[in-house]
Coordinates of C-alpha atoms in Angstrom, one line a residue:
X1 CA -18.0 -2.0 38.4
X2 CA -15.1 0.1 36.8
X3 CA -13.1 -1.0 33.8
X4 CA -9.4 -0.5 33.8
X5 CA -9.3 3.2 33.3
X6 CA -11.4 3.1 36.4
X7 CA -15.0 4.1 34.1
X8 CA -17.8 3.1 34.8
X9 CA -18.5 -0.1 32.7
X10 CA -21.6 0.6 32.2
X11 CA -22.9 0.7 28.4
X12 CA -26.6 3.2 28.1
X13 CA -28.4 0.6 25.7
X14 CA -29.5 2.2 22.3
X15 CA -31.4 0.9 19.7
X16 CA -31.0 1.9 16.2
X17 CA -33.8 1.5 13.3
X18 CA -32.7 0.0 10.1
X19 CA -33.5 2.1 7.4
X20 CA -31.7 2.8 4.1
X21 CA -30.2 5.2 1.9
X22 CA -27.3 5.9 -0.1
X23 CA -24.1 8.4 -0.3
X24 CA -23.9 12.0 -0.2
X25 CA -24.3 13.9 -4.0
X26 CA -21.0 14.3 -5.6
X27 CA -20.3 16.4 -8.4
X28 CA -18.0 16.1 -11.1
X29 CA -16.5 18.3 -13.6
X30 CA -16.0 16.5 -16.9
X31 CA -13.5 19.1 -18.0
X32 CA -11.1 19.9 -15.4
X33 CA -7.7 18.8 -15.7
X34 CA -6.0 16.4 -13.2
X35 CA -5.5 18.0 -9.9
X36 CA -1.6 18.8 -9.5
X37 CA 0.1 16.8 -6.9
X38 CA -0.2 17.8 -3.2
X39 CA 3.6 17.9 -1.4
X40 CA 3.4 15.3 1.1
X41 CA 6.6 15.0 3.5
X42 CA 5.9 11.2 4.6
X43 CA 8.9 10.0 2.3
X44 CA 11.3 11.7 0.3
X45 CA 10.3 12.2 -3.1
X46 CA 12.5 10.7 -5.8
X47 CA 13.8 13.1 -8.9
X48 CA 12.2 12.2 -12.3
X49 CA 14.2 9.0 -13.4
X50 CA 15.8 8.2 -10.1
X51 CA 15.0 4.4 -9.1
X52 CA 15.7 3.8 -5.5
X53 CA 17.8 0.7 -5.4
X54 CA 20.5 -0.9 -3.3
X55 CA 23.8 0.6 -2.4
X56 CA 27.0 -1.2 -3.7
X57 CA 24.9 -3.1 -6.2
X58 CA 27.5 -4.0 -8.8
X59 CA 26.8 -2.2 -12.4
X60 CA 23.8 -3.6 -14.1
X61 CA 21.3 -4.6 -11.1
X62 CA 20.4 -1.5 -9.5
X63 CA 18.8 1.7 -11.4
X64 CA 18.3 2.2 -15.1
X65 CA 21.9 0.4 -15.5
X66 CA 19.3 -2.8 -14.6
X67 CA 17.3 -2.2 -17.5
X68 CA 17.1 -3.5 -21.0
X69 CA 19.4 -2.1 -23.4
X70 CA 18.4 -1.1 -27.1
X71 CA 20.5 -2.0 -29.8
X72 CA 21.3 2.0 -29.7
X73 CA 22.6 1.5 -25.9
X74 CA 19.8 3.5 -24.8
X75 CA 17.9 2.0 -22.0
X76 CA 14.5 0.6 -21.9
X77 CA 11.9 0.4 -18.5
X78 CA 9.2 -2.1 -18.4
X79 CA 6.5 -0.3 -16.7
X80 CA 2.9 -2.1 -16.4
X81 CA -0.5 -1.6 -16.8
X82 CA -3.6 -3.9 -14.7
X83 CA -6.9 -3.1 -16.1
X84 CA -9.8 -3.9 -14.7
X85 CA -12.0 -4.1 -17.9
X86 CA -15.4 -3.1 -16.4
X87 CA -14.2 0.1 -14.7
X88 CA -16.2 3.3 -15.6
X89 CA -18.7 1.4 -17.5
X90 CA -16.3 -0.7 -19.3
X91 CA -14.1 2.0 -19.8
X92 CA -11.4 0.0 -19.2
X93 CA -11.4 -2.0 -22.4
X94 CA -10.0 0.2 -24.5
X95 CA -6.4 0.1 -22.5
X96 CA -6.0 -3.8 -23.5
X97 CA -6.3 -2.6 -27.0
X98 CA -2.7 -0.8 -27.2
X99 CA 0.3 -2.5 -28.8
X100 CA 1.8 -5.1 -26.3
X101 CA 4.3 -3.8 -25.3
X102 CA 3.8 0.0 -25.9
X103 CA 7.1 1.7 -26.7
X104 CA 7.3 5.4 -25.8
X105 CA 9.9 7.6 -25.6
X106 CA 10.9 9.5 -22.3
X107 CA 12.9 12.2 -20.9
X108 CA 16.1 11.2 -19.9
X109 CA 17.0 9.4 -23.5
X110 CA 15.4 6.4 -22.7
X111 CA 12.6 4.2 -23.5
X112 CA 9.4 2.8 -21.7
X113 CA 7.6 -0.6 -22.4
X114 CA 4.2 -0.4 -21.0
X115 CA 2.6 -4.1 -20.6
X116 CA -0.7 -3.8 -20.7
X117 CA -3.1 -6.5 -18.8
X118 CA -6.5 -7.2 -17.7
X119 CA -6.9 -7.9 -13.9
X120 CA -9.4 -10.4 -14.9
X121 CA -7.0 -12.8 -17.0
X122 CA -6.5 -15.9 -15.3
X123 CA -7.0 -17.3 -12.0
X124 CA -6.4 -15.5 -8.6
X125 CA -2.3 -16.2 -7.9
X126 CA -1.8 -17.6 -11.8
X127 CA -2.0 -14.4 -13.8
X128 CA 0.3 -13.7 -16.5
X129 CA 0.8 -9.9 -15.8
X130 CA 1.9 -10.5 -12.2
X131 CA 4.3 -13.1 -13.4
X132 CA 5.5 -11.1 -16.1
X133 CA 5.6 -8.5 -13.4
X134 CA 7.3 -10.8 -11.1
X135 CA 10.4 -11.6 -13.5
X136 CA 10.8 -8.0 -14.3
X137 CA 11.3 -7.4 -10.8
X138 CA 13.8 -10.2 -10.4
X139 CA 15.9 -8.4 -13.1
X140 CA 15.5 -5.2 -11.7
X141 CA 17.1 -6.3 -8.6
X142 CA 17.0 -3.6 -5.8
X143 CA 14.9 -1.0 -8.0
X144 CA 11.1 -0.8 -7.5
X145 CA 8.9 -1.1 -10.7
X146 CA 6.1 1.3 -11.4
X147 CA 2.6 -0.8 -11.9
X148 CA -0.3 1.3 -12.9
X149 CA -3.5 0.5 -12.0
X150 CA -6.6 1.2 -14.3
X151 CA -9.4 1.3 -12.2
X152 CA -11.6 2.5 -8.9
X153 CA -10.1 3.5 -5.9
X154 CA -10.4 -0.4 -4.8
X155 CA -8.6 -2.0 -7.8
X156 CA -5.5 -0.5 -6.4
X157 CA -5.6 -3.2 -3.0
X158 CA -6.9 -5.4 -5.3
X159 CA -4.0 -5.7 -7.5
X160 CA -1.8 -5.4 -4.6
X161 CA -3.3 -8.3 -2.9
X162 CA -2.5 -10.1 -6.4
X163 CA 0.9 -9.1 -6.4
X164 CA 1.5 -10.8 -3.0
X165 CA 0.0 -13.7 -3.9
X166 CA 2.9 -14.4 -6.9
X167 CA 5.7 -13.6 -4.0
X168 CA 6.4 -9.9 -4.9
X169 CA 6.9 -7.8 -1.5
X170 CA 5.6 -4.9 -2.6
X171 CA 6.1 -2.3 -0.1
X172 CA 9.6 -2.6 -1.7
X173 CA 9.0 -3.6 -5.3
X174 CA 6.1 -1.8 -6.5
X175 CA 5.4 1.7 -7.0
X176 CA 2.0 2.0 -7.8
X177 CA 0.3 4.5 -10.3
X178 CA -3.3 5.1 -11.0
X179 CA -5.7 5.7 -14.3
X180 CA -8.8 6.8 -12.7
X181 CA -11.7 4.7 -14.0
X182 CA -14.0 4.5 -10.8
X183 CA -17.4 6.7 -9.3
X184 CA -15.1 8.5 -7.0
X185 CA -11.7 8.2 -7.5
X186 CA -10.4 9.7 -4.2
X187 CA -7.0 8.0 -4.6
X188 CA -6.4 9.1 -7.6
X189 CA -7.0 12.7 -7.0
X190 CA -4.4 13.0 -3.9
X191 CA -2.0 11.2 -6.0
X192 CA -2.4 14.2 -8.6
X193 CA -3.9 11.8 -11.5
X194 CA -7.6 13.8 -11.5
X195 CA -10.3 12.1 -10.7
X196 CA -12.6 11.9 -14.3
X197 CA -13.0 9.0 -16.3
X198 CA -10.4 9.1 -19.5
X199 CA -11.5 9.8 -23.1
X200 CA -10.3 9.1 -26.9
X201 CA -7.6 6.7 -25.4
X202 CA -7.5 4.9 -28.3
X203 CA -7.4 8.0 -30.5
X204 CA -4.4 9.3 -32.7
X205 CA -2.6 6.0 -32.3
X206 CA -2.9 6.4 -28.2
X207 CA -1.6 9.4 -28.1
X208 CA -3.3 9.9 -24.7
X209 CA -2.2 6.5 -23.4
X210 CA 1.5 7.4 -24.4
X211 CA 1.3 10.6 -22.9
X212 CA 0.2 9.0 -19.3
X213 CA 3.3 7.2 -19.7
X214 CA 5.5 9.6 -20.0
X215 CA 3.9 11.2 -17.0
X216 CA 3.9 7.7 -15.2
X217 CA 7.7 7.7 -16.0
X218 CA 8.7 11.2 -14.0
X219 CA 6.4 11.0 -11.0
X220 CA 7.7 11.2 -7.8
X221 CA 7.4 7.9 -5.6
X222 CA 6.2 8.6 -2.0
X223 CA 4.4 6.7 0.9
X224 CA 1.1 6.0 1.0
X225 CA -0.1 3.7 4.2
X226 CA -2.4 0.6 4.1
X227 CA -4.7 0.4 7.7
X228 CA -6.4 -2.5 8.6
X229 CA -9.8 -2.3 9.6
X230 CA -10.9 -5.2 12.2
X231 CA -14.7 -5.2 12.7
X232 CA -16.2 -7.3 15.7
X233 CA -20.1 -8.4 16.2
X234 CA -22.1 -10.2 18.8
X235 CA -21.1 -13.9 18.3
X236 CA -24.8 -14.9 19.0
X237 CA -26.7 -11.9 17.7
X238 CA -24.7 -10.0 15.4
X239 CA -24.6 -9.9 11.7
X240 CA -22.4 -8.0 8.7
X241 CA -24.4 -7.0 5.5
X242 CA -23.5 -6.6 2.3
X243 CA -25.3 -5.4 -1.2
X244 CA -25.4 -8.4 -3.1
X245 CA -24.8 -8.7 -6.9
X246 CA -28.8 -8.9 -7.3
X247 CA -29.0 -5.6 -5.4
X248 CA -30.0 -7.1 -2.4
X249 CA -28.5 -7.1 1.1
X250 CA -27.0 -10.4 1.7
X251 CA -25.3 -11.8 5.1
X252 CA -21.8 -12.5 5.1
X253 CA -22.3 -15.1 7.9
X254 CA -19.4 -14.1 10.0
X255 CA -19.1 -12.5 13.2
X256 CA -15.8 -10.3 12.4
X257 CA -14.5 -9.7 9.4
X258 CA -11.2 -7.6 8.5
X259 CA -10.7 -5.1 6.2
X260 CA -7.4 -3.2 4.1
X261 CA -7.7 0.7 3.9
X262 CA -6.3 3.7 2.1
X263 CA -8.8 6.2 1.5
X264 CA -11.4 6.1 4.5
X265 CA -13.2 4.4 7.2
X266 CA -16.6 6.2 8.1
X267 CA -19.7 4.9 10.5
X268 CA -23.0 6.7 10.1
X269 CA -25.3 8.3 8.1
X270 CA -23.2 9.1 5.0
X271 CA -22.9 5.0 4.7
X272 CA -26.3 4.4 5.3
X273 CA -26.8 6.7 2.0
X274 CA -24.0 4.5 0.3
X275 CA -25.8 1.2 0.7
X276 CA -29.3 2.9 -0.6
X277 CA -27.2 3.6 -3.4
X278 CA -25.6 0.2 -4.1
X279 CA -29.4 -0.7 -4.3
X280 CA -29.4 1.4 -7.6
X281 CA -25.9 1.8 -9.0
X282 CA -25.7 2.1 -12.9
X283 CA -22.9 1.2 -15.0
X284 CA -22.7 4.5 -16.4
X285 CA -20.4 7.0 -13.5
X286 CA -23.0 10.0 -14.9
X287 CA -26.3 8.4 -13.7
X288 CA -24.7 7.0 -10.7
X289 CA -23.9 10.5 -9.7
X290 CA -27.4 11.6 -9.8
X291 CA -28.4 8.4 -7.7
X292 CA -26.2 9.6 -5.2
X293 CA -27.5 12.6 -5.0
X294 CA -31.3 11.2 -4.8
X295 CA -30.8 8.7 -2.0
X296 CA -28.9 11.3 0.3
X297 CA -32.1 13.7 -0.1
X298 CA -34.4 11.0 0.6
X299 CA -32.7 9.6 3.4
X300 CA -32.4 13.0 5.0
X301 CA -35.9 13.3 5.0
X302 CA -37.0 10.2 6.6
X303 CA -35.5 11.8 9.4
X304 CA -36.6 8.9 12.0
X305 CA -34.4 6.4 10.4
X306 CA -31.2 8.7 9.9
X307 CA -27.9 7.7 11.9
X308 CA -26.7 8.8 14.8
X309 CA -22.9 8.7 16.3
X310 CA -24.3 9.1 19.8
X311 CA -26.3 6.5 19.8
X312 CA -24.2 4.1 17.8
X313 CA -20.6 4.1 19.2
X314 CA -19.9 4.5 23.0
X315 CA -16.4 5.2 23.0
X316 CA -13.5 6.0 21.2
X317 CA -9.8 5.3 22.5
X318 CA -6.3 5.8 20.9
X319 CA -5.0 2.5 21.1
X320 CA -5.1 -1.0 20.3
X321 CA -8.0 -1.9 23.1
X322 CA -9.9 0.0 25.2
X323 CA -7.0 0.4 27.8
X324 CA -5.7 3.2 25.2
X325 CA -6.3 7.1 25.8
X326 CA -9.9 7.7 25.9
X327 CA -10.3 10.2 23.2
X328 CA -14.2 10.3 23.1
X329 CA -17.2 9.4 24.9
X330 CA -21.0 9.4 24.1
X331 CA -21.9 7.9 27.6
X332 CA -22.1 11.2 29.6
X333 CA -19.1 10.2 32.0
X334 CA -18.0 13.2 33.7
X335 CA -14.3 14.7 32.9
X336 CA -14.3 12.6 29.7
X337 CA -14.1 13.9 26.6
X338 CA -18.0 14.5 25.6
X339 CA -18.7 13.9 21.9
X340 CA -20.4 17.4 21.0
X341 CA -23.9 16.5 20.1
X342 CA -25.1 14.1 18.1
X343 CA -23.7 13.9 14.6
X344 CA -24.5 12.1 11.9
X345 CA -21.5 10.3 10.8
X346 CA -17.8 9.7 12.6
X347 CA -14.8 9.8 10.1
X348 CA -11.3 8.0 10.1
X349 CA -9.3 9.8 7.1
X350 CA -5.9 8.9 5.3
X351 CA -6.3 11.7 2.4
X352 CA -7.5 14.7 2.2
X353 CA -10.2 13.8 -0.5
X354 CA -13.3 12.8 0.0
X355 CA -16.7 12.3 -2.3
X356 CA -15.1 12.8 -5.4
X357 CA -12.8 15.7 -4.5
X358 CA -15.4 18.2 -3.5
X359 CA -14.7 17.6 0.4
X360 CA -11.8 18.0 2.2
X361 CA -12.8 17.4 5.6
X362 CA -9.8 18.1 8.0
X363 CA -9.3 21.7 8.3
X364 CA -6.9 24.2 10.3
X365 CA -10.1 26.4 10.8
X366 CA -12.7 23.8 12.2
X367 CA -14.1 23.6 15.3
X368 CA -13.1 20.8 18.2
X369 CA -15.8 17.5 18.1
X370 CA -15.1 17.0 22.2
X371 CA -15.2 18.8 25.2
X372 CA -12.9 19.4 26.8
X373 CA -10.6 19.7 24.3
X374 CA -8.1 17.6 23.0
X375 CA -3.9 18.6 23.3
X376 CA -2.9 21.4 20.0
X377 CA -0.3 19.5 18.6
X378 CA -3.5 16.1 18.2
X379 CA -5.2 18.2 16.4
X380 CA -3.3 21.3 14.5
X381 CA -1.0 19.2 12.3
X382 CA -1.2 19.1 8.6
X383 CA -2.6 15.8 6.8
X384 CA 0.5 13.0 4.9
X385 CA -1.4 9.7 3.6
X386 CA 2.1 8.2 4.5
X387 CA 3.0 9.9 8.0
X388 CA 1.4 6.5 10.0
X389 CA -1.8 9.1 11.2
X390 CA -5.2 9.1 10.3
X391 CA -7.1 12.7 11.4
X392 CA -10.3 11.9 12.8
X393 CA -13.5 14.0 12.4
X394 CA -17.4 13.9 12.9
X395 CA -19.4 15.4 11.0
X396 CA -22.7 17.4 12.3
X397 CA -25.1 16.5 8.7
X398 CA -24.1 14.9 5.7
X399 CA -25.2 17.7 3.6
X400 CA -22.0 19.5 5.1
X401 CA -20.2 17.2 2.9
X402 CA -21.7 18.8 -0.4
X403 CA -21.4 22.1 1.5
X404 CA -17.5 21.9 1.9
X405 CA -16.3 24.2 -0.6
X406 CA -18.0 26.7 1.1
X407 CA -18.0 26.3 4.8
X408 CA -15.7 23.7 6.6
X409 CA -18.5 22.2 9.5
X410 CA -16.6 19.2 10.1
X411 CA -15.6 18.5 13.6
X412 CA -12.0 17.3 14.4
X413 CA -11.2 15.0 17.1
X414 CA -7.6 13.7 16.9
X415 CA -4.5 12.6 14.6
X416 CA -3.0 9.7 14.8
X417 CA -3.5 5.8 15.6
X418 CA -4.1 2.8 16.3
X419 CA -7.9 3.2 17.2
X420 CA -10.8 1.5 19.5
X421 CA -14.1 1.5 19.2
X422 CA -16.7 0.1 21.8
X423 CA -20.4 0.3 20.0
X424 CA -23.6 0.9 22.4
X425 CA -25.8 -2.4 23.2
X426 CA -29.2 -2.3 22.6
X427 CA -31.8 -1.6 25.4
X428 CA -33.9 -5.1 26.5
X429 CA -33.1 -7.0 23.2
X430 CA -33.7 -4.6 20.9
X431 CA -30.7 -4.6 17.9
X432 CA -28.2 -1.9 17.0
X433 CA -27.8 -1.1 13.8
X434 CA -24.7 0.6 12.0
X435 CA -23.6 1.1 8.8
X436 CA -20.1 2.1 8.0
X437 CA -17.7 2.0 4.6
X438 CA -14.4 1.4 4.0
X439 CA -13.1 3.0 0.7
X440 CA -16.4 2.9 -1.0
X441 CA -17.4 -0.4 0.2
X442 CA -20.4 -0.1 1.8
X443 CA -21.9 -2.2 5.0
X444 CA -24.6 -3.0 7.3
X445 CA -23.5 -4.5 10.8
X446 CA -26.2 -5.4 13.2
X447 CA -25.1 -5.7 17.0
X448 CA -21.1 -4.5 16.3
X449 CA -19.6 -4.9 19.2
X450 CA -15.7 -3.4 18.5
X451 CA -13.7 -2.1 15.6
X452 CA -9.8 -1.5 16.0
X453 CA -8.4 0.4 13.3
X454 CA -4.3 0.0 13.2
X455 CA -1.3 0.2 10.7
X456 CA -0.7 -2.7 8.6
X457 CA 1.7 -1.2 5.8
X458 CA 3.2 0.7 3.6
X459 CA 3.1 1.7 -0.1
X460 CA 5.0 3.5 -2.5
X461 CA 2.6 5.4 -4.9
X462 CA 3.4 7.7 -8.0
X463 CA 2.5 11.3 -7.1
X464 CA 2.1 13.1 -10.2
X465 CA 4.4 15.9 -10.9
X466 CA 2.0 19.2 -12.7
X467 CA 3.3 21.2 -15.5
X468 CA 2.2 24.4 -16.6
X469 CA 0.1 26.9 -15.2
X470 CA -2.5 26.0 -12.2
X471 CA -5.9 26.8 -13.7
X472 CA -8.2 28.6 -11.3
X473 CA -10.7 25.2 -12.0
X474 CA -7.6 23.3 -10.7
X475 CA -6.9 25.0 -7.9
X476 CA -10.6 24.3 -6.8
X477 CA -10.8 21.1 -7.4
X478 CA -7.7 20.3 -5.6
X479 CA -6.8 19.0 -2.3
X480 CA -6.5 22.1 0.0
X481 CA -2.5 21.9 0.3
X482 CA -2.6 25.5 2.5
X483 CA -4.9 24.9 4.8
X484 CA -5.3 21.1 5.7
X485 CA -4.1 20.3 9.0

């Protein structure tokens, strides 16, 4: 029987073995300086100590004319700090040392008061900081605050979801900023903030920590979009794994679950690597680097357990269901596109960052991942976090991914959204696995049976503004701002 796109319904069942590994070998450079921030078009970028607010506002509730006065008539911005204390190996401690509030001294001839938090006091829509965070808003009237987050690229949802929770809208209200103090730190490094682990923040009075917020205080605000990630399983046979806190895969007991993005969504091998390595993740962002790099070597060579895209997912459509533009086909269907052989991991990307800055994926110069190919303008278009597409790519090996810098082998299949993905069923009983990640979150599904991948919202993030020269260690650790597409 045909579907509605007049296919054949049929679905060639594949099985998939369930072995483990871990994430592909990043490398870090301890001393390079924050990448400089990439110019993304998705949203005008507001001048140094412009606060967007609302026209017609009468004097003193829109702006800096919103702001606190100090008895010099100079005026003071509350800006905030959420730490989450056991970032980068409990890292994050240090911050909640600084004087509450921090008083620094910006351009423009006004102050900042940075209120520092942890994202750990109180309970989960009762926190001071968001209330504190909450009444400054109310002040601010029309103008958005900027909230720095201290933490991996996950705290960031994290303290948005917390946000919501005390009524703040915060596609309007919030500007987020970042302190990178995760493994990865993807987020932060297309934002401009660099991606290594703070040091001597407590030093010379927080000299460091009062620098940041003088940088905090003339970044540009842009758009960053938020994707939700809805993940479907066999209601009688499927399953959704996670790492538990013992190190142990534990089930989740549900048979779809629903997920907020802003990084990356992935299925394959390169996630199959990332759960080997929650198995043996460290507190210390050093020796978690080298246990990436083990478990992607030794999952490599078990090559009879290693994930395959065409034998995993089925078909991929642009669009909310499966009556959306066929985009990608592993089932042999003649005049569809093919999926070109069989790689090892299928990529959904919002930045152009990926393990730890040493991949950017979407390229100008790569080669097509279907035949025949897709229409130019899908595919030769420059990457925006905030411009409502996310590039899609497959990737032939995961060792391309430490390979980046020097070769570009990733494959790209379209740009743009919502998504639809129908997953293979396996032949006479036998179960499919796949294992797929959502910014760093790592996951074992057994017998998937869709995933829809669609806009939910939009942010406003602080994109760092660079001074000074470009080093040539920047430029190389940077996003590729010439040639992305």
């Amino acid at each position: 029987q045909a579907d509605g796109n007049g296919r054949s319904a049929r679905r060639r069942a594949r099985g998939q073995g369930a072995m483990y590994t871990s994430q592909p070998a990043v490398v870090y450079s301890p001393q390079a300086p924050p990448a400089p921030a990439q110019a993304y078009s998705s949203m005008p970028a507001y001048p140094a100590g412009y606060m967007p607010g609302v026209p017609g506002m009468p004097l003193g509730q829109n702006g800096f004319s919103s702001q606190v006065m100090s008895p010099n008539g100079r005026p003071v911005e509350d800006m905030f700090l959420f730490v989450n204390p056991g970032s980068g190996g409990n890292k994050g401690k240090v911050f909640l040392e600084a004087p509450k509030p921090l008083v620094v001294e910006v351009e423009g001839n006004k102050k900042v008061q940075l209120h520092v938090f942890s994202m750990l006091e109180g309970e989960s829509g009762n926190k001071p900081g968001f209330k504190k965070l909450k009444e400054t808003i109310l002040l601010r009237g029309g103008s958005p605050v900027r909230a720095v987050v201290g933490g991996g690229d996950g705290t960031v949802m994290w303290a948005d979801s917390e946000a919501q929770k005390h009524g703040i809208d915060t596609p309007k209200q919030v500007a987020w900023g970042i302190v990178p103090l995760g493994t990865g730190n993807d987020f932060s490094r297309v934002a401009g903030w660099g991606g290594d682990n703070p040091e001597g923040v407590s030093d010379n009075n927080f000299a460091l920590l009062k620098d940041l917020v003088k940088q905090w205080s003339a970044a540009k605000i842009r758009h960053h979009d938020v994707w939700e990630v809805s993940v479907n399983l066999d209601e009688s046979q499927g399953k959704l794994l996670k790492m538990g806190k013992t190190q142990v895969e534990e089930d989740l007991h549900v048979t779809s679950k629903t997920f907020h993005m802003v990084n990356y969504f992935s299925i394959g091998q390169e996630s199959q690597v990332g759960m080997h390595f929650d198995k043996h993740r460290t507190k210390s962002q050093t020796c978690n680097l080298f246990v990436y790099g083990a478990a992607g070597c030794l999952q490599e060579l078990r090559c009879w357990g290693v994930q395959h895209i065409g034998n995993i997912v089925a078909n991929l459509y642009q669009g909310r269901d499966k009556n959306g533009s066929l985009i990608m086909d592993s089932e042999g269907d003649l005049g569809e596109p093919q999926l070109i052989g069989n790689p090892e991991s299928l990529m959904f990307l919002n930045i152009s960052s990926y393990a730890g800055g040493k991949a950017h994926l979407w390229q100008l110069e790569c080669d097509i991942g279907v035949d025949p190919p897709p229409a130019t303008d899908s595919v030769n278009v420059t990457q925006d976090p905030g411009d409502g597409k996310l590039e899609v790519v497959t990737l032939p090996l995961i060792a391309n991914i430490a390979m980046d810098k020097l070769v570009h082998q990733a494959r790209k299949v379209c740009s743009g959204g919502p998504y639809f993905l129908e997953y293979f069923h396996g032949e006479d009983g036998a179960e499919v696995h796949a294992f797929f990640e959502v910014d760093g979150e790592f996951y074992h599904a057994i017998n998937p049976e869709s995933t829809s991948v669609y806009l939910f919202k939009k942010l406003q993030v602080l994109q760092r503004i660079p001074t000074g020269e470009t080093s040539d260690e920047e430029w190389f650790d940077m996003p590729d701002v010439t040639c992305s597409c």
